[in-house]
Tab-separated table of C-alpha atoms and ligand atoms in Angstrom:
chain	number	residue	atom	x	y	z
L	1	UNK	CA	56.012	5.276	-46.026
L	2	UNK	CA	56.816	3.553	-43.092
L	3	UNK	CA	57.401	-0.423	-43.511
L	4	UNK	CA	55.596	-3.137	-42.524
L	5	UNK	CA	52.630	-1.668	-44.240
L	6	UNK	CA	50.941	-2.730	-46.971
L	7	UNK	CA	50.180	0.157	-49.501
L	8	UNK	CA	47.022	-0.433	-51.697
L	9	UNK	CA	46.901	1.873	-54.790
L	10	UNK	CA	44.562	4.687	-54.622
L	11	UNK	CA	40.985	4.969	-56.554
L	12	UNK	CA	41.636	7.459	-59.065
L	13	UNK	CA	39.284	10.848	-58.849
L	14	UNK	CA	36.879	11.860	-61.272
L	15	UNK	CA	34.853	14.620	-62.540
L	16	UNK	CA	31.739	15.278	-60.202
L	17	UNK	CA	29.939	16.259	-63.707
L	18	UNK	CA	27.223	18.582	-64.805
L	19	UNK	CA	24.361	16.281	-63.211
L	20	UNK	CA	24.999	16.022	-59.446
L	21	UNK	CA	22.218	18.620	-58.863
L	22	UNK	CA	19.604	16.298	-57.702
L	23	UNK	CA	21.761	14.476	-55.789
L	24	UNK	CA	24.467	16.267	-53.478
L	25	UNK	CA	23.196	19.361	-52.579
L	26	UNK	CA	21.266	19.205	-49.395
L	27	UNK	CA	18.478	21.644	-47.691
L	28	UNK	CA	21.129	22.451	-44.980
L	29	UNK	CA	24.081	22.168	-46.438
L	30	UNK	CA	25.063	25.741	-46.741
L	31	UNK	CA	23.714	26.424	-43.246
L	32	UNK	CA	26.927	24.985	-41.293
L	33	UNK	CA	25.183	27.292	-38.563
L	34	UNK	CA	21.623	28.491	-38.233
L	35	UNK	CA	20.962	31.729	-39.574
L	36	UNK	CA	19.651	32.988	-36.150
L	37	UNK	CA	22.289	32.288	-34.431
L	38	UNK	CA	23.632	35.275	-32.834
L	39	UNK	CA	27.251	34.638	-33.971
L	40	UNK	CA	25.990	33.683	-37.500
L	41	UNK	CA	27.990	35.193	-40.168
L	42	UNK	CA	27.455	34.998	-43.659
L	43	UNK	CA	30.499	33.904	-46.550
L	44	UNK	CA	29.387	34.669	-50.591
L	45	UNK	CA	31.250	34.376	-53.478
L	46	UNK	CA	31.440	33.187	-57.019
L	47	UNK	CA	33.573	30.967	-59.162
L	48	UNK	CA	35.051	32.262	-61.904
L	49	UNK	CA	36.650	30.027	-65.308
L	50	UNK	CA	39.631	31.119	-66.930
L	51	UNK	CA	37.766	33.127	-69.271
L	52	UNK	CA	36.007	35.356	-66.033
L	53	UNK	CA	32.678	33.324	-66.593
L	54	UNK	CA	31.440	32.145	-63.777
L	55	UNK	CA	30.985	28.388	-63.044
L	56	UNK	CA	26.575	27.594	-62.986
L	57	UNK	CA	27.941	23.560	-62.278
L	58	UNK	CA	29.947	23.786	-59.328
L	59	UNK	CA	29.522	22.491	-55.910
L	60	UNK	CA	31.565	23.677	-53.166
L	61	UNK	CA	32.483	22.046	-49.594
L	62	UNK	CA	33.823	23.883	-47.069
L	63	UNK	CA	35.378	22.053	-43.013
L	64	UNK	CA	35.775	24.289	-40.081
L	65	UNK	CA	36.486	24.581	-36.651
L	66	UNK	CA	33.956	26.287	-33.912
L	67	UNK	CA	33.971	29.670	-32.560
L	68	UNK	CA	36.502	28.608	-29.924
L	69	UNK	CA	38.531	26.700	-31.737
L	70	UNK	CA	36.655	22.866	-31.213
L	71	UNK	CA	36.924	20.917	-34.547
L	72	UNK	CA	33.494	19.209	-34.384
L	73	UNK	CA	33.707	15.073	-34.001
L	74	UNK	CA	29.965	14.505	-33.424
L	75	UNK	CA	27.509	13.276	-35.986
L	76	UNK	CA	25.197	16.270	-37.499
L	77	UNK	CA	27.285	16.574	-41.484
L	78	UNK	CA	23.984	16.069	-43.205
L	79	UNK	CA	20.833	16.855	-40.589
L	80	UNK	CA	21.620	20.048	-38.602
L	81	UNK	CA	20.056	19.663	-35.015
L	82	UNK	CA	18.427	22.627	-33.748
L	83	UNK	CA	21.323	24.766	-32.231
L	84	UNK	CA	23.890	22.773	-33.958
L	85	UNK	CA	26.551	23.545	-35.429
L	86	UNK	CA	28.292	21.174	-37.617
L	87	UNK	CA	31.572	22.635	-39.220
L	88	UNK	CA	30.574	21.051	-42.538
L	89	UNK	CA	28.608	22.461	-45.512
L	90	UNK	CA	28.213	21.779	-48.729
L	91	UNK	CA	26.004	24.698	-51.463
L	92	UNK	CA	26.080	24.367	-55.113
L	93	UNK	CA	26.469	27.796	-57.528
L	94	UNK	CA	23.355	28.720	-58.521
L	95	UNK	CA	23.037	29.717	-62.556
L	96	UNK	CA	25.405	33.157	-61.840
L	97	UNK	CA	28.556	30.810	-59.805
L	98	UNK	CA	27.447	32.195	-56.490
L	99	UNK	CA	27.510	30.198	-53.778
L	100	UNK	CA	26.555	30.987	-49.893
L	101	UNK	CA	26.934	29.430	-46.450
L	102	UNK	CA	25.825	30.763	-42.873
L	103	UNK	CA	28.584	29.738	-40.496
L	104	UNK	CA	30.104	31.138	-37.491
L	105	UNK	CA	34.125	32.731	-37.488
L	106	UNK	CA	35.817	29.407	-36.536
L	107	UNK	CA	38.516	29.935	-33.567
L	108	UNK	CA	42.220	29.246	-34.324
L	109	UNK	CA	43.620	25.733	-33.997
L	110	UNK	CA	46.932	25.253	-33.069
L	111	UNK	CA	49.172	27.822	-33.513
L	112	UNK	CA	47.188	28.671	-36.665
L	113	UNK	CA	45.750	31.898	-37.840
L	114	UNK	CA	41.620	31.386	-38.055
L	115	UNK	CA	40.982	29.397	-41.345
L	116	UNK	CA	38.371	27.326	-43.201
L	117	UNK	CA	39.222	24.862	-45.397
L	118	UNK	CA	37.070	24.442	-49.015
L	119	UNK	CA	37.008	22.075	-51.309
L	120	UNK	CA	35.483	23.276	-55.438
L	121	UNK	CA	34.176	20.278	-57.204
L	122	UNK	CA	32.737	20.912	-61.094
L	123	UNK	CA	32.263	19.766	-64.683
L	124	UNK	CA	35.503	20.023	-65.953
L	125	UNK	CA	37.498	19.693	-62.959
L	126	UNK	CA	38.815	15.993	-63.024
L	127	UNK	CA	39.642	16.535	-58.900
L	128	UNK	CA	38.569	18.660	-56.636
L	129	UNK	CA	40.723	22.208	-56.298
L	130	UNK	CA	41.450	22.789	-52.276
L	131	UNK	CA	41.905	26.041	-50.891
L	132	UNK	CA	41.633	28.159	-47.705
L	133	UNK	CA	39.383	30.905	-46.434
L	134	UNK	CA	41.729	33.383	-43.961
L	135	UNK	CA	40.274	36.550	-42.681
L	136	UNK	CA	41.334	40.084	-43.515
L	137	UNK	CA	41.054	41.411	-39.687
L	138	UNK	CA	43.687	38.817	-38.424
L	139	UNK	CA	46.640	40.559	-39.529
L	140	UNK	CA	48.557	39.984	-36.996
L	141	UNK	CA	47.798	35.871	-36.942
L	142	UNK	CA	47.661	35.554	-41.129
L	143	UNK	CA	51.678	36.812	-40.819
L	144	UNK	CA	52.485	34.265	-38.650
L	145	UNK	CA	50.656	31.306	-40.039
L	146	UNK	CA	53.051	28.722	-41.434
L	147	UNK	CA	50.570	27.700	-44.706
L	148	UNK	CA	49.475	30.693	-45.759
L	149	UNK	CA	53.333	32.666	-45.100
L	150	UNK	CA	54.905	30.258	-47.470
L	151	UNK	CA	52.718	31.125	-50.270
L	152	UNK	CA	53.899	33.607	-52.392
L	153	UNK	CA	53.344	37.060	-51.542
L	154	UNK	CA	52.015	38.223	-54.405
L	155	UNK	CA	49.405	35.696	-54.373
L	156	UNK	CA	48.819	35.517	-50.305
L	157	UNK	CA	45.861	37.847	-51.164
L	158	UNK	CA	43.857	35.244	-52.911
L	159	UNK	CA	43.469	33.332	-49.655
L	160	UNK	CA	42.168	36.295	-47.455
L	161	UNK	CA	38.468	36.516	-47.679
L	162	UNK	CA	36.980	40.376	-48.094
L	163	UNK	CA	34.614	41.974	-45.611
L	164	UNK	CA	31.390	42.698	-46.305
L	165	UNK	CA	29.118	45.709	-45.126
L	166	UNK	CA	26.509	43.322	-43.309
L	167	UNK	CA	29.222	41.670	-41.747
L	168	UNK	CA	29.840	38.974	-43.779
L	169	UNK	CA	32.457	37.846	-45.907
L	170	UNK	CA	33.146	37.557	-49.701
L	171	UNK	CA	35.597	35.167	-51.217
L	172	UNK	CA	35.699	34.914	-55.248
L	173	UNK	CA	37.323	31.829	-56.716
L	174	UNK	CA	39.309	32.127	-60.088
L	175	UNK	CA	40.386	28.407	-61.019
L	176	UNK	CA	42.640	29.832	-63.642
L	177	UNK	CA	43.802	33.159	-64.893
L	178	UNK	CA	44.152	36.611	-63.934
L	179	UNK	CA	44.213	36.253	-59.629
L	180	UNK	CA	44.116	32.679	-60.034
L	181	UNK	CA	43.379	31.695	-56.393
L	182	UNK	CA	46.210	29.210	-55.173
L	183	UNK	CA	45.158	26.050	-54.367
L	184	UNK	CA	47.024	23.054	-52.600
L	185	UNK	CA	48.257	20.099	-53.585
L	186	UNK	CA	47.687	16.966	-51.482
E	1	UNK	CA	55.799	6.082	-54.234
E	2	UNK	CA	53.546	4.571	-56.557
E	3	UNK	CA	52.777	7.635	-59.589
E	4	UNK	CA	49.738	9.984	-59.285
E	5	UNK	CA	46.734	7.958	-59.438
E	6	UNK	CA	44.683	10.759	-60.337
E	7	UNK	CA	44.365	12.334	-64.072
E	8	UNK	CA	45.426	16.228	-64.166
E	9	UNK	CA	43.341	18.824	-63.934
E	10	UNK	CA	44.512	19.714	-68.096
E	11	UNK	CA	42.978	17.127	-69.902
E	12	UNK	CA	42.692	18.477	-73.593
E	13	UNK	CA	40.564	15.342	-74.854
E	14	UNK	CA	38.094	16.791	-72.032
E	15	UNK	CA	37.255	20.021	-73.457
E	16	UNK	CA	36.068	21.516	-70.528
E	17	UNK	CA	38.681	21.072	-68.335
E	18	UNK	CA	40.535	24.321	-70.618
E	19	UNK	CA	39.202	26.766	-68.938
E	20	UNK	CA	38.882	25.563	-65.186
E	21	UNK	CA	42.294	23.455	-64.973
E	22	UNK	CA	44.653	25.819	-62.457
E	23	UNK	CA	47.583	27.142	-64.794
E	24	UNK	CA	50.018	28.192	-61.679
E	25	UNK	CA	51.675	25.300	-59.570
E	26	UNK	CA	50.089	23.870	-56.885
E	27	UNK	CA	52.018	24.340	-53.478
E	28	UNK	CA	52.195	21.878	-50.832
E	29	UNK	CA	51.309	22.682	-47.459
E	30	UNK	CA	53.398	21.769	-44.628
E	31	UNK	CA	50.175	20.674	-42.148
E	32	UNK	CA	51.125	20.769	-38.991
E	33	UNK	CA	49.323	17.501	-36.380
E	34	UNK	CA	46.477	20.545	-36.190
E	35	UNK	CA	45.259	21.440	-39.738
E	36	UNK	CA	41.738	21.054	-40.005
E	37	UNK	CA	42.284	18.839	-43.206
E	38	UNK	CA	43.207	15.952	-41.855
E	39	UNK	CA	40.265	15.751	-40.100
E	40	UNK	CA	36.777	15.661	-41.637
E	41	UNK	CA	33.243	15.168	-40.670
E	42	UNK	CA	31.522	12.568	-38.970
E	43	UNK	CA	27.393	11.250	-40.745
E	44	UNK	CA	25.255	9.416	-38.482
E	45	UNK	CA	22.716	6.546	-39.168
E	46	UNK	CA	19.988	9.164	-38.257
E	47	UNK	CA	20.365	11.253	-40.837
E	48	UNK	CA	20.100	8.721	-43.498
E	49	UNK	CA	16.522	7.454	-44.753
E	50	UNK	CA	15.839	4.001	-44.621
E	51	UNK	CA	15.893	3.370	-48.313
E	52	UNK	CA	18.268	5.760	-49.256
E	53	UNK	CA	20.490	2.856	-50.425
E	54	UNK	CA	17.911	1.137	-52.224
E	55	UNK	CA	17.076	3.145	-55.244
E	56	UNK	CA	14.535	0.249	-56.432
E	57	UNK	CA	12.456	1.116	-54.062
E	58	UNK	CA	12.375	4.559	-53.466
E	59	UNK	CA	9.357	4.986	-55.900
E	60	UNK	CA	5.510	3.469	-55.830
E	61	UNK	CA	5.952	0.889	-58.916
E	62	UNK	CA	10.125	-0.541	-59.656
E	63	UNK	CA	11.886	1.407	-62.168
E	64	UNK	CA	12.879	-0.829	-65.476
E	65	UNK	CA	15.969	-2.092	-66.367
E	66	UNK	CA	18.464	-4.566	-64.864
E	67	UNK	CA	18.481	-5.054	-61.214
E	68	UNK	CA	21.733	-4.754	-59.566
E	69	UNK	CA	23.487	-4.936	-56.591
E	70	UNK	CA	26.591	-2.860	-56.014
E	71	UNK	CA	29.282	-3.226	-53.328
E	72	UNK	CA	32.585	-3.205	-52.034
E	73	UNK	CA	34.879	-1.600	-49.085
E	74	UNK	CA	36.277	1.869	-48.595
E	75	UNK	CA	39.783	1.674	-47.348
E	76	UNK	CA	42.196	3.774	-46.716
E	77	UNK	CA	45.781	3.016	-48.180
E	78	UNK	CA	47.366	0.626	-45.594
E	79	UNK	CA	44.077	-1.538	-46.569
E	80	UNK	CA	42.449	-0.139	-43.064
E	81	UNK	CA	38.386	-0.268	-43.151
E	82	UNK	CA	37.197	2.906	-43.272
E	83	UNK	CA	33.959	2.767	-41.068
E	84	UNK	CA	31.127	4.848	-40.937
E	85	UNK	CA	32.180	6.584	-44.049
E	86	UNK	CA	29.066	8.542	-45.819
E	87	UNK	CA	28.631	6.841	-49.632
E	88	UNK	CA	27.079	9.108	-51.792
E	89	UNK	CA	25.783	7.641	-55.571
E	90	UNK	CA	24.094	9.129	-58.313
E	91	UNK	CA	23.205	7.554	-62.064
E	92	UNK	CA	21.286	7.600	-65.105
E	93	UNK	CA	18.262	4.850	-65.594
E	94	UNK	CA	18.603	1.871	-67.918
E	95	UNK	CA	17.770	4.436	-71.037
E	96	UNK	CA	21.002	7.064	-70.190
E	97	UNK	CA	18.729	9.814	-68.876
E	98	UNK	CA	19.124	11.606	-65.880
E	99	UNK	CA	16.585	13.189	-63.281
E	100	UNK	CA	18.770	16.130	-63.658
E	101	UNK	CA	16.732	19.407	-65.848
E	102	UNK	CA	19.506	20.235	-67.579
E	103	UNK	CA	20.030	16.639	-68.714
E	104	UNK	CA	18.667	16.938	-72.669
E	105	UNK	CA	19.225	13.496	-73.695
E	106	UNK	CA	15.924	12.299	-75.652
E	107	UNK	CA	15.725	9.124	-73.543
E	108	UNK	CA	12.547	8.620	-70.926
E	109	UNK	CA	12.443	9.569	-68.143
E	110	UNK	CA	11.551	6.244	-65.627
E	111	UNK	CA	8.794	7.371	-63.110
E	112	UNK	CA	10.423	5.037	-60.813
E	113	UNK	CA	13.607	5.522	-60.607
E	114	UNK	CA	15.509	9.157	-59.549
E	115	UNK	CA	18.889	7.089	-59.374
E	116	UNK	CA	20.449	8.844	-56.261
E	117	UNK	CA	21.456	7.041	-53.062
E	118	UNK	CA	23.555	7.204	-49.872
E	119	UNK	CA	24.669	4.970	-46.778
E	120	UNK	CA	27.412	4.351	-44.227
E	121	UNK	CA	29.916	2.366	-44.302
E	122	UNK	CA	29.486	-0.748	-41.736
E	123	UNK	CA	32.103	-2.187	-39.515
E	124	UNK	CA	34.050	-3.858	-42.175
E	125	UNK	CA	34.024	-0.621	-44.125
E	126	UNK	CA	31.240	-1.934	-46.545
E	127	UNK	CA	28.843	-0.460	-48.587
E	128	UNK	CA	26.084	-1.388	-50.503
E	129	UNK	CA	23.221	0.005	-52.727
E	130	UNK	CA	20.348	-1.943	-55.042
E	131	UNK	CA	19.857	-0.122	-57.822
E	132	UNK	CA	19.331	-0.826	-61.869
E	133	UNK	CA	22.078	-0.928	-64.171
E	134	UNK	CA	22.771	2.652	-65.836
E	135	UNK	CA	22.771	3.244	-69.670
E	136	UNK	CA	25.339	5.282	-71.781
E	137	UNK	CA	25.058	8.646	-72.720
E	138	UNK	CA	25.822	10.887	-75.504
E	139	UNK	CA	27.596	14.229	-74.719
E	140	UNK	CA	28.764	17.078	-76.716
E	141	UNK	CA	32.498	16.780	-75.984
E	142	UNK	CA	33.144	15.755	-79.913
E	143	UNK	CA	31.235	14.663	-82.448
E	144	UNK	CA	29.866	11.322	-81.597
E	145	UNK	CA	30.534	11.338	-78.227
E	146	UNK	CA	29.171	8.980	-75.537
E	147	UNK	CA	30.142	8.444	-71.839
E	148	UNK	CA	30.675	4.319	-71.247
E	149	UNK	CA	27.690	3.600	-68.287
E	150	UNK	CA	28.596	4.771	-64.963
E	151	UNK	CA	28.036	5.401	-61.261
E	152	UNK	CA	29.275	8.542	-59.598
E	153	UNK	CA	30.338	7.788	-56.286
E	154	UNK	CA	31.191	10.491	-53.632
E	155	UNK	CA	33.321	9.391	-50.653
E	156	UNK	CA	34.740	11.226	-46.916
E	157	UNK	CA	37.433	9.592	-45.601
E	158	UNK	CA	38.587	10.621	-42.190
E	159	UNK	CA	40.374	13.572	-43.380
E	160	UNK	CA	39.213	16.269	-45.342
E	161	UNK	CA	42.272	15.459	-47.585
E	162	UNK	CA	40.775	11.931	-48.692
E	163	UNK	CA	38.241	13.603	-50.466
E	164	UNK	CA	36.988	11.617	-53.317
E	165	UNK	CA	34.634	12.006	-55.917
E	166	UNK	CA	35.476	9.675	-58.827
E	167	UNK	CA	32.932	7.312	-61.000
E	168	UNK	CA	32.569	3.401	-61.385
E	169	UNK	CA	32.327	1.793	-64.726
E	170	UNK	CA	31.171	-1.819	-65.958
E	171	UNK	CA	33.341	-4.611	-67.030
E	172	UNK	CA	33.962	-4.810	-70.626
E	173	UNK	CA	32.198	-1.251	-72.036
E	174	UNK	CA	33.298	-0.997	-75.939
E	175	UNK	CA	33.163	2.505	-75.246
E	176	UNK	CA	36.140	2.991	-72.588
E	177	UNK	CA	38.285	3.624	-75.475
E	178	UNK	CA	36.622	6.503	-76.722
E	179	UNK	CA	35.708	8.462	-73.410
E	180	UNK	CA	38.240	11.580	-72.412
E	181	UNK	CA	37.286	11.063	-69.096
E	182	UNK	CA	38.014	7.163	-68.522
E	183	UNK	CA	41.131	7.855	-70.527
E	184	UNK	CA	41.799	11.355	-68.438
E	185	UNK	CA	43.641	9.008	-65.647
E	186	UNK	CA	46.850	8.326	-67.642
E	187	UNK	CA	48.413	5.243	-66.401
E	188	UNK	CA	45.813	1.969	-67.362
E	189	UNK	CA	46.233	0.243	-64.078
E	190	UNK	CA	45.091	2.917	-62.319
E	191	UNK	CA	41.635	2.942	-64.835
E	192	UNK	CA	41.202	-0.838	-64.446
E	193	UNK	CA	40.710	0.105	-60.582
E	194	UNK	CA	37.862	2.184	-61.638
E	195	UNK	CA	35.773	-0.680	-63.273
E	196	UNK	CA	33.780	-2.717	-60.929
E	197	UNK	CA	33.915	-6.808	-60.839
E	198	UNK	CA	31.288	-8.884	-61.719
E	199	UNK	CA	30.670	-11.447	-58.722
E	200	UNK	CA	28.360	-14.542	-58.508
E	201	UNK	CA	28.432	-14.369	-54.800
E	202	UNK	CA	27.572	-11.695	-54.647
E	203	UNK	CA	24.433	-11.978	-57.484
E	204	UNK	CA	21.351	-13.431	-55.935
E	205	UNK	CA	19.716	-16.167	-57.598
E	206	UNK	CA	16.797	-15.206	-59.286
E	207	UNK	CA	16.877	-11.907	-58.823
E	208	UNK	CA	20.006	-9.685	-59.206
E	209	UNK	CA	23.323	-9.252	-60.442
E	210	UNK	CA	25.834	-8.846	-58.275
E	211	UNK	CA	29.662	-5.916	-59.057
E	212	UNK	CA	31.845	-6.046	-56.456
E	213	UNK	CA	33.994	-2.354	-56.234
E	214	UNK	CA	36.593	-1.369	-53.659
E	215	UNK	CA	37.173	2.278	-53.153
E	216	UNK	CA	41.024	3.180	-51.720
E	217	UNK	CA	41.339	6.666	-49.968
E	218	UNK	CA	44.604	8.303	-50.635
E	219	UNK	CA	46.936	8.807	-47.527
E	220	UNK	CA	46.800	11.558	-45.355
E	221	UNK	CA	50.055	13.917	-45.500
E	222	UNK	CA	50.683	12.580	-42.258
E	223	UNK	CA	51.066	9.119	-43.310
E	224	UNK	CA	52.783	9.906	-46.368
A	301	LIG	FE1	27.486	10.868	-65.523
């Protein structure tokens, strides 16, 4: 910390809880780009315990960049206009720990392979668990990007999201256990 | 550097946090002046309604129960206002119950009061929502078990890494003692900072109480 600052101590985090369902989730949250849209690509997966049971209480969050690369900076988190897109989403699991959003394939940032970034909130998780979505087909890019090189190899794979026949992409969560997806610390 | 604020993910007097605490270590990132994390995104007024931070009033008839008003700043850890920041609450009514189906508490339901509610931070970095005060509620954690009233409070920063989701508690609840979550966040300072001040400036004569509650983001990896 640089001085000549004043640090205040942080507000400790908390569980989200079991009972957020009437409250967070949103009618556009998962649609961080309009279905429609010809670019419009479609990310599913589940959340998985320690025990393999999937999570019915979760509520993920998920922060991207555009199609070329343009981290959004307008207004449009909560009320999606028309053709907009606005990088953020939120969806909660439904009753099997699947979750869904419609996005678009953000661009690389930076000297960065293509990435989104996704935040799991739940009963029973006292923070949230961070993570990243790569993309199998960047091979080349997922090598050379700094975050996801340093994590071990044997555990890179958890990170890369898997291609679906429609298109789309499927990315599983495990918060613990067997391919226990590696999340940051912050 | 001050210890973790936050309580670990492996908190056995939570027994739900067993099976869904990570087991491996957590790396840290090196984020380079690019990572999308440190940025986050942006709410405008538009997309708020015009009550959402009044959850009296969001119903034909007032719900029951004590009025209150509840507010305070969001800063970020140099004590910098944190404007325009999207506040996110959600509560039981005065009985403990939730809106929530799943919620099987045998309290009443209020037909007045769905006790969720959002707004933006203003130019000092305040918020502020009228709402009743919420009740405790019994859980299945361990025998006997009941959560010490509470507000959940969600909270965006300017970067994606300030991400909090945390609750607010009432001054002087007999039952912090006894709740695995309160007591989740190991050091006790760090607790306190979770329960709200009562304020008489900030109560309104004849007509509400008023808790005063600051909210501090942690730093950004760049700052740190
Ligand atoms: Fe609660």
């Amino acid at each position: 910390m640089e001085t000549g600052h004043e640090t205040l101590p942080v507000t400790p985090s908390q569980t989200v809880g079991p009972f957020f369902g009437y409250a967070l989730p949103y009618d556009d949250g998962p649609r961080v780009a309009p279905q429609w849209h010809p670019d419009a690509i479609t990310l599913r997966g589940t959340v998985l315990d320690g025990a393999g049971d999937p999570l019915p209480d979760a509520i993920l969050e998920i922060w991207q960049a555009d199609a070329d690369g343009t981290v959004p900076s307008g207004e449009g988190g909560l009320l999606r206009a028309g053709h907009g897109f606005s990088g953020f989403g939120r969806c909660p699991t439904d009753s099997a720990g699947r979750y869904w959003f419609s996005t678009v394939k953000p661009g690389p940032v930076g000297g960065a392979a293509p990435y989104i970034a996704v935040l799991v909130f739940a009963r029973g998780l006292l923070k949230p668990v961070a993570t990243r979505l790569y993309f199998p087909e960047e091979t080349e890019a997922n090598a050379a990007d700094p975050v996801l090189s340093a994590v071990d190899a044997e555990r890179r794979g958890t990170l890369v999201a898997q291609r679906e026949n429609d298109g789309g992409y499927r990315f599983d969560i495990r918060l613990q256990g067997d391919g226990e997806t590696v999340f940051f610390a912050s | 550097m001050a210890t973790d604020p936050h309580p670990p993910y492996l908190s056995p007097g939570y027994k739900s946090t067993a099976l869904r605490a990570p087991a491996r270590p957590l790396p840290m990132p090196k984020l380079g002046p690019d990572a999308i994390e440190l940025t986050g995104p942006v709410f405008g007024h538009q997309e708020l309604g015009a009550l959402d931070h009044d959850l009296t009033r969001q119903h034909a008839g007032e719900p029951m129960g004590e009025r209150i008003i509840v507010t305070g700043r969001v800063l970020d850890s140099r004590g910098r206002p944190v404007r325009g920041a999207l506040v996110e609450v959600w509560q039981t009514n005065a009985a403990g119950r939730y809106v929530h189906l799943v919620d099987q508490h045998p309290a009443p339901l209020d037909p007045n009061f769905t006790g969720a509610g959002r707004c933006l931070t203003d130019g000092e970095g305040r918020y502020r929502f009228v709402t009743i005060k919420p009740g405790a509620y019994p859980w299945r954690n361990h025998h006997n078990a009941w959560r010490p009233a509470h507000i959940h409070f969600s909270v965006f920063g300017t970067a994606f890494t300030q991400r909090l989701v945390t609750q607010m508690y009432f001054p002087g609840d007999p039952l912090f003692a006894h709740d695995p979550i309160f007591q989740s966040i190991p050091d006790e300072r760090a607790r306190e900072r979770l329960v709200a001040r009562f304020d008489l400036d900030t109560t309104v004569p004849e007509w509400a109480l008023g808790y005063q509650w600051d909210i501090v983001l942690d730093a950004t990896p760049m700052e740190a």
